Short mmCIF file of C-alpha atoms in Angstrom, two decimals:
data_model
loop_
_atom_site.label_atom_id
_atom_site.label_comp_id
_atom_site.label_asym_id
_atom_site.label_seq_id
_atom_site.Cartn_x
_atom_site.Cartn_y
_atom_site.Cartn_z
CA MET A 1 25.09 -3.76 18.98
CA VAL A 2 22.94 -6.61 17.83
CA GLU A 3 23.01 -10.13 19.14
CA THR A 4 22.69 -12.03 15.89
CA PHE A 5 22.18 -15.77 15.65
CA PRO A 6 25.27 -17.68 14.75
CA THR A 7 25.27 -17.47 10.98
CA SER A 8 27.32 -20.49 10.15
CA TYR A 9 28.04 -23.92 11.52
CA SER A 10 31.66 -23.07 11.98
CA ARG A 11 31.00 -21.60 15.41
CA GLY A 12 31.14 -24.22 18.13
CA ARG A 13 27.82 -24.51 19.77
CA ARG A 14 27.69 -27.88 21.38
CA HIS A 15 27.75 -26.12 24.73
CA PHE A 16 24.42 -24.58 23.83
CA VAL A 17 22.73 -27.87 23.36
CA GLY A 18 21.85 -28.53 26.98
CA SER A 19 20.28 -25.20 27.82
CA ALA A 20 18.92 -24.61 24.35
CA ALA A 21 17.28 -28.00 24.29
CA ALA A 22 15.66 -27.32 27.65
CA LEU A 23 14.42 -23.92 26.56
CA GLY A 24 13.46 -25.28 23.19
CA ALA A 25 11.38 -27.93 24.87
CA VAL A 26 9.44 -25.29 26.78
CA MET A 27 8.81 -23.24 23.71
CA MET A 28 8.04 -26.15 21.49
CA SER A 29 5.54 -27.44 23.96
CA SER A 30 3.63 -24.18 23.55
CA VAL A 31 3.73 -24.40 19.77
CA ARG A 32 2.77 -28.08 19.96
CA ALA A 33 -0.03 -27.38 22.40
CA ALA A 34 -1.35 -24.74 20.05
CA ARG A 35 -1.05 -27.29 17.29
CA ALA A 36 -3.10 -29.86 19.14
CA GLU A 37 -5.85 -27.55 20.29
CA ASN A 38 -6.17 -24.93 17.72
CA MET A 39 -5.97 -25.58 14.02
CA ILE A 40 -7.41 -23.59 11.16
CA THR A 41 -8.39 -24.89 7.74
CA LEU A 42 -7.47 -22.71 4.80
CA PRO A 43 -9.93 -23.10 1.90
CA PHE A 44 -7.39 -24.35 -0.67
CA PRO A 45 -8.43 -26.62 -3.54
CA GLU A 46 -6.44 -29.46 -1.96
CA GLY A 47 -4.25 -30.12 1.09
CA PRO A 48 -2.39 -29.58 3.18
CA ARG A 49 -5.04 -27.08 4.28
CA SER A 50 -4.58 -27.34 8.01
CA ARG A 51 -2.36 -24.89 9.92
CA PRO A 52 -1.80 -24.30 13.64
CA LEU A 53 -2.97 -21.06 15.20
CA THR A 54 -0.15 -19.78 17.37
CA THR A 55 0.50 -17.13 19.99
CA ALA A 56 4.12 -18.23 20.50
CA PHE A 57 5.78 -15.33 18.65
CA PRO A 58 6.99 -12.18 20.42
CA ASN A 59 4.68 -9.15 20.25
CA LYS A 60 2.24 -11.16 18.19
CA GLY A 61 -1.30 -12.18 19.00
CA GLU A 62 -2.99 -15.15 17.40
CA MET A 63 -1.52 -15.89 13.98
CA ILE A 64 -1.74 -18.66 11.41
CA LEU A 65 1.54 -20.58 11.53
CA GLN A 66 2.82 -21.14 8.00
CA ARG A 67 6.43 -21.74 8.98
CA ILE A 68 8.20 -21.58 12.34
CA ARG A 69 11.70 -20.77 11.16
CA PRO A 70 12.26 -18.33 9.63
CA PRO A 71 8.78 -17.15 10.61
CA LEU A 72 5.91 -16.97 8.15
CA LEU A 73 2.82 -15.87 10.06
CA GLU A 74 -0.49 -15.14 8.37
CA THR A 75 -3.20 -12.79 9.61
CA PRO A 76 -6.45 -14.64 10.42
CA PHE A 77 -8.93 -13.22 7.93
CA GLU A 78 -11.52 -12.08 10.54
CA VAL A 79 -9.01 -9.43 11.62
CA PHE A 80 -9.72 -7.52 8.39
CA ASP A 81 -13.35 -7.09 9.47
CA GLN A 82 -12.33 -5.11 12.55
CA GLY A 83 -11.24 -1.96 10.74
CA ILE A 84 -9.09 -0.79 7.87
CA LEU A 85 -5.92 -0.56 9.95
CA THR A 86 -4.46 -3.98 10.75
CA PRO A 87 -3.31 -4.21 14.39
CA ASN A 88 0.46 -4.55 14.80
CA ASP A 89 0.13 -7.72 16.84
CA GLN A 90 -1.77 -9.48 14.05
CA PHE A 91 0.04 -8.00 11.06
CA PHE A 92 1.50 -10.75 8.87
CA VAL A 93 5.17 -11.71 9.18
CA ARG A 94 7.46 -12.89 6.43
CA TRP A 95 11.20 -13.54 6.65
CA HIS A 96 13.35 -15.34 4.09
CA LEU A 97 16.53 -16.09 6.03
CA ALA A 98 16.78 -17.59 9.48
CA SER A 99 19.50 -15.50 11.04
CA ILE A 100 17.27 -12.81 12.53
CA PRO A 101 18.66 -10.61 15.31
CA GLN A 102 16.67 -11.15 18.49
CA GLN A 103 18.12 -8.14 20.21
CA ILE A 104 18.23 -4.60 18.92
CA ASP A 105 19.91 -1.93 21.02
CA VAL A 106 18.44 1.41 19.99
CA THR A 107 21.39 3.31 21.44
CA THR A 108 23.96 1.66 19.17
CA PHE A 109 21.90 0.92 16.03
CA ARG A 110 23.11 2.76 12.92
CA LEU A 111 21.54 3.38 9.54
CA MET A 112 24.29 3.54 6.92
CA VAL A 113 24.12 5.20 3.52
CA GLY A 114 26.95 4.56 1.11
CA GLY A 115 27.95 3.75 -2.43
CA HIS A 116 27.61 6.34 -5.17
CA VAL A 117 27.21 9.34 -2.84
CA ASN A 118 29.30 12.36 -1.89
CA ARG A 119 28.96 11.95 1.88
CA PRO A 120 28.50 8.43 3.25
CA LEU A 121 26.30 8.55 6.37
CA SER A 122 26.04 6.59 9.58
CA LEU A 123 23.02 7.86 11.48
CA SER A 124 21.97 7.03 15.03
CA LEU A 125 18.27 6.53 15.74
CA SER A 126 18.07 9.92 17.44
CA GLU A 127 19.40 11.53 14.27
CA VAL A 128 16.90 9.53 12.27
CA LEU A 129 14.03 10.73 14.48
CA GLU A 130 15.06 14.36 13.84
CA LEU A 131 14.62 14.09 10.07
CA PRO A 132 11.47 15.85 8.73
CA ARG A 133 8.59 13.55 9.71
CA VAL A 134 5.96 12.20 7.33
CA GLU A 135 3.05 9.82 7.77
CA LEU A 136 1.23 7.62 5.31
CA VAL A 137 -1.31 4.81 5.39
CA ALA A 138 -0.34 2.00 3.03
CA VAL A 139 -1.11 -1.62 2.28
CA ASN A 140 1.75 -4.07 2.65
CA GLN A 141 1.02 -7.23 0.68
CA CYS A 142 3.28 -10.23 0.06
CA SER A 143 3.97 -10.92 -3.62
CA GLY A 144 2.74 -14.45 -2.96
CA ASN A 145 -0.40 -13.57 -0.99
CA SER A 146 -3.09 -16.20 -1.87
CA ARG A 147 -0.53 -18.53 -3.48
CA GLY A 148 -2.36 -21.55 -2.00
CA PHE A 149 -5.26 -20.89 -4.39
CA PHE A 150 -3.14 -21.25 -7.54
CA GLN A 151 -4.25 -24.00 -9.92
CA PRO A 152 -2.12 -25.90 -10.72
CA ARG A 153 -0.49 -25.45 -7.34
CA VAL A 154 3.05 -24.02 -7.13
CA PRO A 155 5.73 -24.42 -4.44
CA GLY A 156 6.36 -21.56 -2.00
CA GLY A 157 4.73 -20.12 1.10
CA GLU A 158 1.23 -21.58 0.83
CA TRP A 159 -0.59 -18.46 2.00
CA GLY A 160 -4.32 -17.94 2.18
CA ASN A 161 -5.48 -14.34 1.72
CA GLY A 162 -3.94 -13.05 4.94
CA ALA A 163 -0.40 -12.18 3.80
CA MET A 164 -1.39 -8.53 3.68
CA GLY A 165 -2.07 -5.70 6.08
CA ASN A 166 -2.65 -1.96 6.19
CA ALA A 167 -0.95 0.39 8.63
CA ARG A 168 -0.18 4.03 9.30
CA TRP A 169 3.56 4.36 8.82
CA THR A 170 5.50 7.25 10.36
CA GLY A 171 9.05 8.06 9.37
CA PHE A 172 11.03 10.19 6.97
CA ARG A 173 11.33 10.50 3.22
CA LEU A 174 14.04 8.39 1.63
CA ARG A 175 14.62 11.36 -0.69
CA ASP A 176 15.59 13.60 2.27
CA LEU A 177 18.13 11.03 3.40
CA LEU A 178 19.57 10.57 -0.09
CA ASP A 179 19.81 14.35 -0.50
CA ARG A 180 21.72 14.58 2.74
CA ALA A 181 24.18 11.96 1.45
CA GLY A 182 24.38 13.71 -1.95
CA VAL A 183 23.66 11.25 -4.75
CA LYS A 184 26.37 11.47 -7.43
CA ALA A 185 25.60 11.80 -11.13
CA GLY A 186 25.31 8.39 -12.77
CA ALA A 187 23.38 6.69 -9.95
CA VAL A 188 20.88 4.19 -11.34
CA GLN A 189 19.49 2.20 -8.41
CA VAL A 190 19.37 2.22 -4.63
CA GLN A 191 19.88 -1.08 -2.81
CA PHE A 192 18.44 -1.89 0.62
CA ASN A 193 19.75 -4.42 3.13
CA GLY A 194 18.50 -5.34 6.58
CA LEU A 195 20.11 -7.00 9.61
CA ASP A 196 18.80 -10.46 8.76
CA GLY A 197 21.15 -12.96 7.18
CA PRO A 198 21.40 -16.55 5.99
CA THR A 199 22.13 -19.64 8.08
CA PHE A 200 24.97 -20.57 5.69
CA PRO A 201 27.18 -17.68 4.55
CA ALA A 202 26.98 -18.93 0.94
CA THR A 203 23.20 -18.42 0.74
CA PRO A 204 22.54 -15.05 -0.94
CA ASP A 205 21.80 -12.30 1.59
CA PHE A 206 18.38 -10.68 1.15
CA LYS A 207 18.74 -7.31 -0.61
CA LYS A 208 16.31 -5.38 -2.79
CA SER A 209 16.65 -2.37 -5.08
CA LEU A 210 14.55 0.43 -6.50
CA SER A 211 15.40 2.69 -9.41
CA ILE A 212 16.95 5.98 -8.33
CA ASP A 213 13.88 7.90 -9.54
CA HIS A 214 11.53 5.71 -7.55
CA ALA A 215 13.74 5.97 -4.47
CA ARG A 216 13.60 9.78 -4.79
CA ASP A 217 9.91 10.17 -5.59
CA GLY A 218 9.14 11.54 -2.11
CA GLU A 219 6.63 8.76 -1.40
CA VAL A 220 9.07 6.02 -0.46
CA ILE A 221 9.72 6.42 3.25
CA VAL A 222 11.70 4.83 6.04
CA ALA A 223 9.33 4.16 8.94
CA TYR A 224 10.01 3.89 12.66
CA LEU A 225 6.38 3.84 13.79
CA MET A 226 3.61 1.49 12.72
CA ASN A 227 0.11 2.56 13.74
CA GLY A 228 1.72 5.07 16.11
CA GLU A 229 3.94 2.58 17.94
CA GLN A 230 7.38 1.14 17.41
CA MET A 231 6.93 -1.87 15.18
CA PRO A 232 7.16 -5.44 16.43
CA LEU A 233 10.66 -6.84 15.89
CA LEU A 234 9.17 -9.37 13.49
CA ASN A 235 7.73 -6.57 11.34
CA GLY A 236 11.12 -4.93 10.99
CA PHE A 237 12.03 -2.99 14.15
CA PRO A 238 13.60 -0.46 14.32
CA LEU A 239 13.37 0.76 10.69
CA ARG A 240 11.47 -0.52 7.70
CA LEU A 241 11.37 0.67 4.11
CA ILE A 242 7.85 1.58 2.97
CA VAL A 243 7.27 1.40 -0.78
CA PRO A 244 3.62 2.44 -1.20
CA GLY A 245 1.76 0.58 -3.93
CA TRP A 246 4.52 -2.01 -4.42
CA TYR A 247 4.66 -5.56 -3.13
CA SER A 248 6.08 -6.23 0.28
CA THR A 249 9.30 -7.82 -1.02
CA TYR A 250 10.68 -4.28 -1.38
CA TRP A 251 9.67 -3.23 2.13
CA VAL A 252 13.02 -4.24 3.64
CA LYS A 253 12.80 -4.95 7.38
CA MET A 254 15.41 -4.00 10.02
CA LEU A 255 16.78 -1.68 7.35
CA SER A 256 20.41 -0.93 8.15
CA HIS A 257 22.29 -0.36 4.87
CA ILE A 258 21.37 1.76 1.89
CA GLU A 259 23.73 1.59 -1.06
CA VAL A 260 23.45 3.88 -4.06
CA LEU A 261 24.47 1.93 -7.16
CA ASP A 262 25.93 3.19 -10.43
CA ARG A 263 24.92 -0.04 -12.19
CA PRO A 264 21.83 -2.24 -12.13
CA ASP A 265 21.62 -4.53 -9.10
CA ASP A 266 22.47 -8.11 -10.11
CA ASN A 267 22.04 -9.70 -6.67
CA PHE A 268 20.06 -12.96 -6.51
CA TRP A 269 16.90 -11.46 -4.97
CA MET A 270 16.54 -8.99 -7.87
CA LYS A 271 18.02 -10.92 -10.79
CA THR A 272 16.70 -14.44 -10.12
CA ALA A 273 14.06 -14.40 -7.38
CA TYR A 274 10.82 -12.41 -7.39
CA ARG A 275 10.65 -12.28 -11.19
CA ILE A 276 7.29 -12.20 -12.92
CA PRO A 277 6.38 -12.85 -16.55
CA ASP A 278 6.46 -9.50 -18.33
CA THR A 279 2.82 -9.94 -19.41
CA PRO A 280 -0.45 -8.25 -18.33
CA GLY A 281 -1.32 -9.41 -14.80
CA ALA A 282 1.89 -11.52 -14.74
CA ASN A 283 -0.18 -14.21 -16.44
CA VAL A 284 1.16 -17.15 -18.46
CA SER A 285 -0.13 -20.63 -19.12
CA PRO A 286 1.40 -23.42 -17.01
CA THR A 287 3.02 -24.97 -20.09
CA GLU A 288 4.53 -21.75 -21.44
CA THR A 289 8.30 -21.23 -21.30
CA GLY A 290 10.82 -18.78 -22.71
CA TYR A 291 8.88 -15.60 -21.90
CA LYS A 292 10.59 -12.41 -20.80
CA THR A 293 10.58 -11.74 -17.05
CA THR A 294 10.90 -8.59 -14.97
CA PRO A 295 11.27 -7.89 -11.23
CA ILE A 296 7.85 -7.87 -9.53
CA ASN A 297 6.68 -4.31 -8.96
CA ARG A 298 3.34 -2.46 -8.51
CA MET A 299 0.29 -4.06 -6.92
CA LEU A 300 -3.05 -4.64 -8.60
CA PRO A 301 -6.58 -3.94 -7.29
CA ARG A 302 -8.20 -6.43 -4.90
CA SER A 303 -11.34 -6.61 -2.80
CA PHE A 304 -12.78 -8.98 -0.20
CA VAL A 305 -15.93 -9.57 1.81
CA THR A 306 -14.87 -9.57 5.48
CA ASN A 307 -18.04 -10.09 7.55
CA LEU A 308 -19.21 -13.34 5.91
CA LYS A 309 -17.39 -16.40 4.69
CA THR A 310 -18.26 -19.26 2.36
CA GLY A 311 -20.47 -21.77 4.14
CA ASP A 312 -22.12 -19.23 6.48
CA ASN A 313 -25.91 -19.39 6.74
CA VAL A 314 -28.21 -16.46 5.92
CA LYS A 315 -31.96 -16.25 6.50
CA ALA A 316 -34.30 -16.57 3.54
CA GLY A 317 -35.99 -13.27 2.72
CA ALA A 318 -33.79 -11.22 5.07
CA THR A 319 -31.86 -8.11 4.14
CA ILE A 320 -28.23 -8.44 5.18
CA ASP A 321 -25.29 -6.10 5.63
CA VAL A 322 -22.32 -7.06 3.53
CA ARG A 323 -19.03 -5.29 4.13
CA GLY A 324 -15.39 -5.65 3.29
CA ILE A 325 -12.15 -4.03 2.21
CA ALA A 326 -10.63 -3.06 -1.11
CA PHE A 327 -7.44 -1.48 -2.36
CA GLY A 328 -6.47 -0.06 -5.73
CA GLY A 329 -2.92 -1.43 -5.92
CA ASP A 330 -0.67 1.54 -6.63
CA CYS A 331 -3.52 4.05 -6.82
CA GLY A 332 -6.85 4.70 -5.12
CA VAL A 333 -10.14 2.83 -5.21
CA LYS A 334 -12.60 4.26 -7.75
CA ASN A 335 -15.46 1.92 -6.89
CA VAL A 336 -16.28 -1.48 -5.49
CA GLY A 337 -19.05 -3.48 -7.13
CA LEU A 338 -20.95 -6.36 -5.59
CA SER A 339 -22.76 -8.95 -7.70
CA THR A 340 -25.21 -11.63 -6.56
CA ASP A 341 -25.81 -12.97 -10.07
CA GLY A 342 -22.36 -13.98 -11.22
CA GLY A 343 -21.53 -10.61 -12.72
CA VAL A 344 -24.66 -9.91 -14.80
CA THR A 345 -25.43 -6.88 -12.65
CA TRP A 346 -23.29 -5.00 -10.14
CA ILE A 347 -24.44 -3.06 -7.08
CA THR A 348 -22.28 0.00 -6.40
CA THR A 349 -21.22 -0.24 -2.77
CA LYS A 350 -20.81 2.65 -0.35
CA LEU A 351 -17.14 3.41 0.28
CA GLY A 352 -15.79 4.15 3.76
CA VAL A 353 -13.22 6.66 5.00
CA ASN A 354 -10.49 7.58 2.56
CA GLU A 355 -7.11 7.25 4.28
CA GLY A 356 -5.24 7.98 1.05
CA LYS A 357 -4.73 6.15 -2.19
CA TYR A 358 -2.44 3.45 -0.82
CA SER A 359 -4.75 2.38 2.02
CA PHE A 360 -7.43 -0.27 2.38
CA ARG A 361 -10.84 1.28 1.77
CA GLY A 362 -13.85 -0.11 3.57
CA TRP A 363 -17.06 -0.71 1.59
CA ARG A 364 -20.58 -1.80 2.48
CA ALA A 365 -23.87 -2.75 0.88
CA ARG A 366 -27.31 -4.10 1.79
CA VAL A 367 -28.36 -7.26 0.02
CA GLY A 368 -31.75 -9.00 -0.12
CA VAL A 369 -31.56 -12.78 0.43
CA PRO A 370 -33.69 -14.88 -1.97
CA ALA A 371 -36.18 -17.50 -0.73
CA SER A 372 -33.95 -20.55 -1.17
CA GLY A 373 -30.74 -21.98 -2.56
CA VAL A 374 -27.43 -20.21 -2.17
CA LEU A 375 -26.42 -16.57 -2.27
CA THR A 376 -23.18 -15.83 -4.10
CA LEU A 377 -21.43 -12.57 -3.39
CA SER A 378 -18.76 -11.54 -5.89
CA VAL A 379 -16.81 -8.38 -5.21
CA ARG A 380 -14.82 -6.36 -7.72
CA CYS A 381 -12.63 -3.30 -7.22
CA THR A 382 -11.92 -0.82 -9.99
CA ASN A 383 -9.02 1.52 -9.26
CA THR A 384 -8.67 5.19 -10.15
CA GLN A 385 -6.62 4.23 -13.23
CA GLY A 386 -9.61 2.22 -14.47
CA GLU A 387 -8.03 -1.19 -13.89
CA THR A 388 -10.49 -3.75 -12.63
CA GLN A 389 -10.34 -7.27 -11.22
CA SER A 390 -11.10 -10.07 -13.64
CA TRP A 391 -12.91 -13.38 -13.22
CA THR A 392 -10.06 -15.52 -14.50
CA PRO A 393 -7.24 -16.00 -12.01
CA ASN A 394 -3.73 -15.32 -13.29
CA TRP A 395 -1.08 -18.05 -13.20
CA ASN A 396 2.72 -17.94 -13.05
CA PRO A 397 5.26 -20.36 -11.60
CA GLY A 398 6.13 -18.07 -8.67
CA GLY A 399 2.53 -17.90 -7.47
CA TYR A 400 2.63 -14.11 -7.55
CA MET A 401 0.08 -11.31 -7.88
CA ARG A 402 -3.20 -13.16 -7.58
CA ASN A 403 -6.02 -10.61 -7.79
CA SER A 404 -9.04 -12.21 -9.44
CA ILE A 405 -12.60 -11.55 -8.25
CA GLU A 406 -13.39 -13.27 -4.95
CA THR A 407 -16.71 -15.03 -4.48
CA THR A 408 -18.34 -15.92 -1.16
CA VAL A 409 -21.07 -18.57 -1.24
CA LEU A 410 -23.70 -18.45 1.53
CA ASN A 411 -26.35 -21.05 2.38
CA ILE A 412 -29.90 -19.77 2.55
CA VAL A 413 -31.77 -21.31 5.48
CA MET B 1 30.24 -29.18 8.97
CA ILE B 2 28.00 -32.03 7.93
CA ALA B 3 29.18 -34.11 10.85
CA LEU B 4 28.13 -31.44 13.32
CA ASN B 5 24.91 -30.99 11.41
CA ARG B 6 24.09 -34.70 11.76
CA ASN B 7 25.04 -34.63 15.39
CA LEU B 8 22.66 -31.78 16.17
CA LEU B 9 19.91 -33.27 14.10
CA SER B 10 20.14 -36.57 15.85
CA ARG B 11 19.14 -34.65 18.94
CA ALA B 12 16.31 -33.11 16.94
CA VAL B 13 17.04 -29.74 18.42
CA ILE B 14 18.73 -27.91 15.60
CA GLY B 15 15.93 -25.38 15.21
CA SER B 16 15.51 -24.75 18.92
CA CYS B 17 19.22 -24.57 19.29
CA LEU B 18 19.58 -21.89 16.66
CA ALA B 19 16.53 -20.08 17.87
CA THR B 20 17.49 -19.94 21.49
CA ALA B 21 21.18 -19.20 21.25
CA ALA B 22 20.50 -15.49 21.69
CA GLY B 23 17.72 -16.24 24.12
CA VAL B 24 20.18 -17.87 26.47
CA ILE B 25 22.19 -14.66 26.48
CA GLN B 26 19.06 -12.65 27.06
CA ILE B 27 18.21 -14.47 30.26
CA HIS B 28 21.36 -13.16 31.94
CA THR B 29 20.50 -9.58 31.09
CA ALA B 30 16.75 -9.70 31.62
CA ASP B 31 16.94 -7.57 34.78
CA ALA B 32 18.39 -4.47 33.13
CA ALA B 33 15.78 -1.92 32.02
CA PRO B 34 15.79 -1.73 28.23
CA SER B 35 17.59 1.33 26.88
CA THR B 36 15.66 3.97 24.96
CA VAL B 37 16.26 6.74 22.45
CA THR B 38 14.03 9.81 22.47
CA ALA B 39 14.08 12.58 19.89
CA ALA B 40 11.51 14.93 18.38
CA GLY B 41 8.80 13.52 20.63
CA VAL B 42 9.24 9.85 19.71
CA THR B 43 10.75 7.20 22.00
CA LEU B 44 12.12 3.91 20.72
CA THR B 45 12.90 1.14 23.21
CA SER B 46 15.48 -1.62 22.73
CA GLU B 47 14.03 -5.01 21.91
CA SER B 48 15.01 -8.42 23.18
CA VAL B 49 12.89 -11.36 22.16
CA ILE B 50 13.08 -15.12 21.83
CA LEU B 51 11.91 -16.60 18.58
CA PRO B 52 10.42 -20.08 18.84
CA GLY B 53 12.44 -22.89 17.35
CA SER B 54 11.23 -26.04 15.71
CA SER B 55 12.10 -29.60 16.63
CA GLU B 56 9.74 -31.03 14.04
CA THR B 57 11.26 -33.74 11.84
CA PHE B 58 9.95 -35.62 8.83
CA PRO B 59 7.86 -38.71 9.43
CA GLY B 60 8.85 -42.12 8.02
CA GLY B 61 11.69 -43.40 10.17
CA ALA B 62 14.81 -44.47 8.30
CA ALA B 63 13.51 -43.30 4.91
CA ALA B 64 13.15 -39.77 6.31
CA GLN B 65 16.70 -39.63 7.63
CA VAL B 66 18.14 -38.18 4.44
CA VAL B 67 15.60 -35.32 4.47
CA ASN B 68 16.04 -34.70 8.18
CA VAL B 69 19.76 -34.38 7.65
CA ASN B 70 19.65 -32.19 4.56
CA CYS B 71 16.50 -30.12 4.61
CA ILE B 72 15.94 -28.42 7.97
CA ALA B 73 19.04 -26.34 8.53
CA CYS B 74 17.81 -23.18 6.78
CA HIS B 75 14.07 -23.54 7.37
CA SER B 76 11.91 -25.71 9.58
CA ALA B 77 10.29 -28.87 8.22
CA ASP B 78 6.86 -27.20 7.96
CA MET B 79 8.17 -25.26 4.92
CA ILE B 80 8.22 -28.59 3.10
CA LEU B 81 5.37 -30.39 4.88
CA ASN B 82 2.96 -27.58 3.95
CA GLN B 83 3.69 -27.93 0.23
CA PRO B 84 0.97 -29.38 -1.99
CA ALA B 85 1.58 -32.68 -3.78
CA LEU B 86 4.22 -31.94 -6.42
CA SER B 87 5.46 -34.15 -9.22
CA LYS B 88 8.83 -35.86 -8.99
CA VAL B 89 10.12 -33.45 -11.64
CA ALA B 90 8.96 -30.49 -9.56
CA TRP B 91 10.62 -31.90 -6.41
CA GLN B 92 13.81 -32.57 -8.35
CA ALA B 93 13.76 -28.92 -9.43
CA GLU B 94 13.22 -27.77 -5.83
CA VAL B 95 16.15 -29.80 -4.54
CA THR B 96 18.36 -28.55 -7.38
CA LYS B 97 17.27 -25.00 -6.55
CA MET B 98 18.23 -25.50 -2.88
CA ILE B 99 21.68 -26.73 -3.87
CA LYS B 100 22.48 -24.43 -6.79
CA LEU B 101 20.84 -21.18 -5.71
CA TYR B 102 20.72 -21.35 -1.90
CA LYS B 103 23.93 -23.39 -1.62
CA ALA B 104 22.47 -26.19 0.49
CA PRO B 105 25.36 -28.51 1.42
CA VAL B 106 23.87 -31.74 0.07
CA ASN B 107 25.87 -34.72 -1.18
CA GLU B 108 25.06 -35.43 -4.83
CA THR B 109 24.63 -39.09 -3.91
CA ASP B 110 21.82 -38.22 -1.44
CA VAL B 111 19.74 -36.37 -4.04
CA PRO B 112 17.82 -39.36 -5.51
CA ALA B 113 16.74 -40.54 -2.04
CA ILE B 114 15.66 -37.02 -1.08
CA VAL B 115 13.62 -36.60 -4.25
CA ASP B 116 12.04 -40.04 -3.78
CA TYR B 117 11.01 -39.22 -0.24
CA LEU B 118 9.50 -35.87 -1.24
CA ALA B 119 7.65 -37.20 -4.27
CA ASN B 120 6.14 -39.97 -2.14
CA MET B 121 5.01 -37.67 0.68
CA LYS B 122 1.26 -37.82 1.15
CA PRO B 123 0.23 -34.26 1.97
CA GLN B 124 -2.35 -34.09 4.76
CA PRO B 125 -5.87 -33.25 3.60
#
């Protein structure tokens, strides 16, 4: 059904070398060319800050190349100024393991449900499409979005702020599927696995779990459309788990196996990876050790200016439009404040269309530019639960959950 | 396994090789119209793509050999080249993590040279 990469070195592949090298040369020359001509500088405190801009990935427009294999592609930040829905071809891409199927046959693909259920299922895509349809706009943000801004720096994907996106997801409720399979008494978690796999069989396969109550809350969905179209293969075609309000690590791509568990999941990607300090804002000091950890979970509020960036010039005495995006985390946006005086006073901005509590929300304001010096724009989102962004960035060794207030500094000319 | 690994790496094509294995197959079938599934008003079309590979290796000639051999099988070199300057202790922890948690097949005797190389990398500005 799926033409997967060879997943181990045991398979002979010397006969590939000739043709693969030739093909590889063609493709690499495009990545290299992009590298030579078109670099972007991410505003990190120190290097490496430079990344290629690439159009070499299938169904993807121009993206910031963080890693070729397995792909880590970041959305150029200007894209967020174009609207609150992120276009599929510039939506960020994040894979952990390099054995990614490059061919998906929709006529043979199956979604399996098994484990602690009465009726294990194996559904074709046409059966999947017949399930009661739901639609939801939700932000998908990498746990490590903005990791490159951590101080002190931490190893990992050194993302700027573009490891996030917002899309309209169409699919069916996970609850409806689980009901069809008949969850047995005693179920505690539901585990999700996709078609991707490791290069070496011994590397832990990427699997994630949600509690049974979360999985059945009616909001977790399995999507087959992204902004009204089938999703790019690199964003999880044909099926992706959508966990509104939670970090992207749970949004399993190329979802193919759902396993209902009668015991807590102790696989590597739940038990060891993606753990955060069990403290407010996942914050610890860089020298702290021995704290309790917990699997990363709900997102926190964030907000950004999208039409201006640090270093841009503005005219003395002018009145300028400032606009951007905000999201509440796992609830809606209550308000977005803008400060030009380092937080002494806050202007209440005008919020844009409400696409639901899990979506980006646009905001805008008019700001008078002083006669000289610099203009600092700090933006702060407060969510409907009353949580607000703080000035002090959090720190943890994983580089997770950054959400401090962002400040844009403009030159007055 | 390691022998084959070294062999492929010496050609500096391991990434492209992995990445295009399926692509080679695809070329023979490119003429066939992709199959589709339609139900309840939605059509999904089969996908066949080629993911770019990477032939990038670590700079530094002979000193880089040990990293080129051990560190680009599961991810391309840019994973490592894009890291900020990290202390030797932090690099030691990364290499240990690769071996213990991700099961990287690295000879214990290569570890000091790998850590030395990484700790001496000068990240680009």
